[in-house]
Short mmCIF file of C-alpha atoms and ligand atoms in Angstrom, two decimals:
data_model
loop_
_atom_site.label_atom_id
_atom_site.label_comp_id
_atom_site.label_asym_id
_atom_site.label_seq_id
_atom_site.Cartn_x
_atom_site.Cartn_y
_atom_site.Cartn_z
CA UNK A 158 338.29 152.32 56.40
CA UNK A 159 338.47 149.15 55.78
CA UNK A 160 338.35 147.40 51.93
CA UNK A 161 336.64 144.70 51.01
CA UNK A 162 340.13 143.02 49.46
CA UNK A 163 338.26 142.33 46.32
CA UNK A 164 340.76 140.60 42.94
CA UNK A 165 340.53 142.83 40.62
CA UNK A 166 338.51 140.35 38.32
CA UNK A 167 335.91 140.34 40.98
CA UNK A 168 336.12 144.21 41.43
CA UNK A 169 335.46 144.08 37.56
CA UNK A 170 332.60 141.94 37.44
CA UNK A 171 330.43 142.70 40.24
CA UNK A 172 330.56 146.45 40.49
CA UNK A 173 326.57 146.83 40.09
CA UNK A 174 323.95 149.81 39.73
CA UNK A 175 323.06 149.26 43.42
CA UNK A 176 319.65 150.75 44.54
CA UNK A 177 317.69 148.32 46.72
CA UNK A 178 320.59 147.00 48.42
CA UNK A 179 321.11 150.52 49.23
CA UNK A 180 321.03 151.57 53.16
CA UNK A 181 319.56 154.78 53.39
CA UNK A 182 319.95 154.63 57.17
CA UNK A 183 323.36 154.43 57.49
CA UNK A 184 325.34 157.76 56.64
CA UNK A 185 328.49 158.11 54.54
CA UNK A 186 331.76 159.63 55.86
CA UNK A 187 332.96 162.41 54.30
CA UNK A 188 336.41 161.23 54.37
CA UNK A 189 335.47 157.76 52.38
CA UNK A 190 334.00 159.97 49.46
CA UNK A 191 337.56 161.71 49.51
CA UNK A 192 339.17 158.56 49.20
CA UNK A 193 337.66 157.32 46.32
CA UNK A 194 337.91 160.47 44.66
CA UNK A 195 341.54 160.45 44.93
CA UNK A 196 340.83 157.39 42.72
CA UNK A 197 338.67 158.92 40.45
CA UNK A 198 341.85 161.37 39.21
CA UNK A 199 344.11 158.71 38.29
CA UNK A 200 341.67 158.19 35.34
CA UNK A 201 342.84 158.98 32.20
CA UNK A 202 342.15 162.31 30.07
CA UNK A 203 342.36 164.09 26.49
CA UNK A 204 345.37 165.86 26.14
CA UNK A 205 345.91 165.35 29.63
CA UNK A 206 343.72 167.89 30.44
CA UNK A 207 342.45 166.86 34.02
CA UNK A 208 339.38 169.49 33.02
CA UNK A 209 337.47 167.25 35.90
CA UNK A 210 335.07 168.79 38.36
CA UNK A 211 333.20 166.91 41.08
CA UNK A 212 329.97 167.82 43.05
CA UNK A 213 329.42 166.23 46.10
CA UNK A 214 325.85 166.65 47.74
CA UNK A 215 325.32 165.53 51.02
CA UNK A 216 322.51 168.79 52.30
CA UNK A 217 319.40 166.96 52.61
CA UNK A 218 317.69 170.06 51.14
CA UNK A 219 319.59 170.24 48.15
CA UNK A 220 319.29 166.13 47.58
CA UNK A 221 315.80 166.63 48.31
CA UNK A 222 315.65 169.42 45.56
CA UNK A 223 317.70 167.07 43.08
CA UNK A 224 314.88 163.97 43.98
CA UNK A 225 312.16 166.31 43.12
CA UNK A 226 313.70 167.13 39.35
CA UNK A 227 314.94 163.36 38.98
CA UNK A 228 311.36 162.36 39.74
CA UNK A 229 309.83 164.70 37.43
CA UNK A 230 312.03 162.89 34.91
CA UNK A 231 311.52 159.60 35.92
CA UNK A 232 307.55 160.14 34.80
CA UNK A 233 308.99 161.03 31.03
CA UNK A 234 311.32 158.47 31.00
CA UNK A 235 308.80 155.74 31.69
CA UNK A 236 307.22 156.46 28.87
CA UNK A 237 310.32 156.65 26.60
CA UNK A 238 310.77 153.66 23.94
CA UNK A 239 314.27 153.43 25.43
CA UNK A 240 313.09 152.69 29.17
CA UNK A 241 313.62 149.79 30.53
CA UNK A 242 310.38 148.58 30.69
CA UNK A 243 309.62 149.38 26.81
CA UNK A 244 313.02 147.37 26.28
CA UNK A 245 311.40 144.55 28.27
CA UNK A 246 308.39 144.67 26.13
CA UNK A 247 309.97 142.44 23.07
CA UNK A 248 313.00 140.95 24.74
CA UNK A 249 312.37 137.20 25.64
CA UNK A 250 313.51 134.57 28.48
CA UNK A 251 316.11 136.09 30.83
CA UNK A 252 316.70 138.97 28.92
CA UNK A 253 313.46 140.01 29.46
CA UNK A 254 313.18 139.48 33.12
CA UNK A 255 316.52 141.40 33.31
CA UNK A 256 314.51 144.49 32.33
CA UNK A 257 311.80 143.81 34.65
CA UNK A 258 314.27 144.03 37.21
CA UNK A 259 316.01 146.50 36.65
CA UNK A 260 312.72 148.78 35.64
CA UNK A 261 311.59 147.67 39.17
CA UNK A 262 314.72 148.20 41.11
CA UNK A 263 314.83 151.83 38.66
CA UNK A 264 311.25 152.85 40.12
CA UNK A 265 312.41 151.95 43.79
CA UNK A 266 314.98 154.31 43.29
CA UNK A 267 313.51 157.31 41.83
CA UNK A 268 310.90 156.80 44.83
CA UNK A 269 313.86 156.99 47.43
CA UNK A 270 316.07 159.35 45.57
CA UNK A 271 315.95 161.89 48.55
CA UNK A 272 317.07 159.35 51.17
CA UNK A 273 320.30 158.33 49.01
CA UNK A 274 322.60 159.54 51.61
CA UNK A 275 325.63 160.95 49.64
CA UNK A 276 324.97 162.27 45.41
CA UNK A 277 328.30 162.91 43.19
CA UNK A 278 327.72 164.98 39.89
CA UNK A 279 330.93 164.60 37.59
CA UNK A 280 330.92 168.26 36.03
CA UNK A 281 333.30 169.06 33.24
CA UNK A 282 333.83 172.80 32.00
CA UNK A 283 332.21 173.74 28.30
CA UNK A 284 328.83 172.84 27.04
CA UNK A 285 328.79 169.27 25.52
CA UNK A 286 326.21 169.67 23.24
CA UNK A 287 328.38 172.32 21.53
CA UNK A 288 331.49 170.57 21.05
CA UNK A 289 331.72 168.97 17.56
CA UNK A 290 331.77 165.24 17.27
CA UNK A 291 335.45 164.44 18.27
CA UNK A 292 335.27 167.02 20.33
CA UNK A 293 332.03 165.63 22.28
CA UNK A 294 333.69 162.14 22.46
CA UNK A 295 337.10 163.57 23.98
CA UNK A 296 334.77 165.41 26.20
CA UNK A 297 332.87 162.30 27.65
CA UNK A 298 336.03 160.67 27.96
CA UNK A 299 338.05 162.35 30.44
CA UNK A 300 335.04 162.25 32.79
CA UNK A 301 333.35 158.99 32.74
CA UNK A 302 336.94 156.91 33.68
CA UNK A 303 336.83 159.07 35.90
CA UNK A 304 333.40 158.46 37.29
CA UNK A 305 333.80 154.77 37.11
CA UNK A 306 337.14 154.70 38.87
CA UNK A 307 334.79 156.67 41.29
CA UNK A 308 332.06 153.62 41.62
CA UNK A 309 334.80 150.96 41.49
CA UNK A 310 336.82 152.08 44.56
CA UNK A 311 333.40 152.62 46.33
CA UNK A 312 332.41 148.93 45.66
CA UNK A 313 335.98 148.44 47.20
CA UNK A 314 334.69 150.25 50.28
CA UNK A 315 331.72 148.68 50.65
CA UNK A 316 329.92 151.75 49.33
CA UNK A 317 326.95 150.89 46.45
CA UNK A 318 326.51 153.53 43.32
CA UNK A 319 324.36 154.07 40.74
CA UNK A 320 325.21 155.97 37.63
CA UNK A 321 322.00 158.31 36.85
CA UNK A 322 321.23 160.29 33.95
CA UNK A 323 317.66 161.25 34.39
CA UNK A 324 318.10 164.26 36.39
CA UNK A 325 319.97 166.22 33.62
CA UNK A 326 316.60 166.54 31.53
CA UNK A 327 316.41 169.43 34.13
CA UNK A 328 319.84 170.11 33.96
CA UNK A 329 319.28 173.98 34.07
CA UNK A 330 317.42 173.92 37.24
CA UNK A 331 319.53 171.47 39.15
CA UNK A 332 322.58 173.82 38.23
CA UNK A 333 320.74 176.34 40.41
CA UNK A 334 320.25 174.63 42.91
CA UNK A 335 323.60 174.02 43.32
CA UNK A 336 324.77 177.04 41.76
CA UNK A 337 326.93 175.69 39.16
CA UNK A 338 327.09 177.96 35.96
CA UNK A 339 325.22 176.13 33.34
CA UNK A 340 326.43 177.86 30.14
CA UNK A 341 329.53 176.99 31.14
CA UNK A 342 329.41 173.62 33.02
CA UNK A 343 327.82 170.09 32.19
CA UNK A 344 327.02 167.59 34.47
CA UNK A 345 327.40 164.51 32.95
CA UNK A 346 325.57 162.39 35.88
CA UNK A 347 324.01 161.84 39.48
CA UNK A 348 325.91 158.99 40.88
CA UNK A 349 324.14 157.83 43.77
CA UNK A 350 326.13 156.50 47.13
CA UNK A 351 325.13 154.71 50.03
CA UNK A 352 326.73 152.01 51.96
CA UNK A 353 325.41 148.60 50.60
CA UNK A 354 323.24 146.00 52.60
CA UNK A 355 325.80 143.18 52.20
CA UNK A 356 328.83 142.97 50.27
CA UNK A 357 327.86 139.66 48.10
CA UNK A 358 327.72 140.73 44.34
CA UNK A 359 327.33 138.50 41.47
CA UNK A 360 328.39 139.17 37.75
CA UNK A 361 325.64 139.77 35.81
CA UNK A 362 324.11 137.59 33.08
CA UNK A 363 325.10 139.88 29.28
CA UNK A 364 325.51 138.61 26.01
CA UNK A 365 329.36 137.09 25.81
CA UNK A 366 331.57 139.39 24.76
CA UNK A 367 332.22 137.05 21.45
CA UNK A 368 329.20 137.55 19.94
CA UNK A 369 329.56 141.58 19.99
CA UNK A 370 332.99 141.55 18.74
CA UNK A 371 334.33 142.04 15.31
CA UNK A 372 337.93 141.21 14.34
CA UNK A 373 339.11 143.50 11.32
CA UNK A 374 336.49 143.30 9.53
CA UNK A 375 332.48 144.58 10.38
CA UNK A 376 330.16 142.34 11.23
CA UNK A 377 327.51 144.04 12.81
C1 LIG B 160 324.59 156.14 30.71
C2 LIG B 160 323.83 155.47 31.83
C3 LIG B 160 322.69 156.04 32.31
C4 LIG B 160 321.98 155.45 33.35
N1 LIG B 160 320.89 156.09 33.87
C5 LIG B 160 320.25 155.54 34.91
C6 LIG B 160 319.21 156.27 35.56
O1 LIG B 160 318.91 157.42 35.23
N2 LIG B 160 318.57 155.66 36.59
C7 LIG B 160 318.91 154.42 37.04
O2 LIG B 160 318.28 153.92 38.00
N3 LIG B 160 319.90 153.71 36.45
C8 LIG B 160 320.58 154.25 35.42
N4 LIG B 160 321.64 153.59 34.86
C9 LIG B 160 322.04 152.26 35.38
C10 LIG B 160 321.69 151.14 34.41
O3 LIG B 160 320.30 150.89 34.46
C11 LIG B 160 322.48 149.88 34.81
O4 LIG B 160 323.86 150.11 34.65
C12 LIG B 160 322.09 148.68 33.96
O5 LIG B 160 320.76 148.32 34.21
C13 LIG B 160 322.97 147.48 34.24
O6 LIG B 160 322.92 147.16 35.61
P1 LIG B 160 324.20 146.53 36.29
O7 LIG B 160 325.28 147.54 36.09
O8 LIG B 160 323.86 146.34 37.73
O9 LIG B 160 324.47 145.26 35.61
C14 LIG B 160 322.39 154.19 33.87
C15 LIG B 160 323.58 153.61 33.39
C16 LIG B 160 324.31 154.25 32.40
C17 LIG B 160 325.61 153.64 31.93
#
């Protein structure tokens, strides 16, 4: 395969949550997935412990299965004060046409969640919501480099992803469908993966860095 020969500023700054410019017609190799896994464990971990498992769904009965709970979420989410759309309500000028987009673009993808051709779910052994605070953090930490090492090499490919979250209020039941053992396993994710329409990615507009950074003392 070829790469897109990206710097790695640009890799940095245009790696996007890509769900319209998603083609849901075109499949993705098997092989490409493996490469950018072999990415995705040269991330860092606690203690070195490589504890890293990943899930790759590609049975369009199973992705079907996992559209049907990430829908079902999608319909609470929408009306959580931390959607996008309530996070919209509020914001002014660009910010808040940022969350119109990405509310819409969010919708357009929980409508075509079963066409995504290729799902990854980052899976790390132990229950996180029984580790203690340090232990939670370490946790989280030696997956999601991981992840995004994951979504960064794709973008290098020519692949689009979206890091998902919704689907794990129904964590239990998507762990039977794909028969992971939930008292012992948590997914941290659904990354979605599809081969982009276009490669042309632009930063995107945040708040500068300066005005979010303290230097050794607090700010807020
Ligand atoms: C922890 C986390 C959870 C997310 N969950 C979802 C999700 O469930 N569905 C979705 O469409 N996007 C989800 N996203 C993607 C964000 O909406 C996206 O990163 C954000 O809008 C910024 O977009 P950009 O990365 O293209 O700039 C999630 C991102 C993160 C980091």
């Amino acid at each position: 395969m070829t790469t897109l020969g990206l710097s790695a500023d640009a890799l940095l700054s245009t790696t996007r949550a890509v769900r319209r410019r998603l083609d849901f017609e075109r499949p993705v190799d098997d092989d490409l997935i493996r490469e950018c896994l072999e990415f995705a464990v040269q991330a860092p971990t606690g203690s070195n412990q490589q504890g890293w498992r990943f899930l790759v769904v590609t049975d369009p009965d199973k992705k079907a299965a996992l559209a049907d709970l990430y829908r079902r979420g999608w319909d609470v989410y929408a009306g959580m004060s931390a959607s996008a759309g309530a996070l919209a309500v509020g914001a002014e000028g660009e910010r808040a046409s940022q969350q119109l987009r990405v509310l819409r673009s969010a919708s357009y993808l929980a409508e075509n969640m079963h066409r995504v051709p290729a799902m990854l779910i980052p899976c790390l052994h132990g229950r996180i919501e029984k580790a203690p605070g340090m232990g939670a953090s370490s946790m989280l930490a030696s997956i999601i480099p991981s992840t995004w090492n994951f979504m960064l090499a794709a973008r290098e490919r020519g692949l689009g992803t979206c890091w998902t979250t919704i689907h794990l209020m129904f964590e239990e039941e998507a762990a039977a469908v794909l028969d992971i053992p939930y008292a012992d396993v948590s997914q941290i994710a659904l990354i979605t993966i599809g081969h982009t329409l276009g490669t042309d990615f632009r930063p995107a507009t945040r708040e500068s860095a300066s005005t979010v950074t303290s230097w050794n003392t607090w700010t807020g």
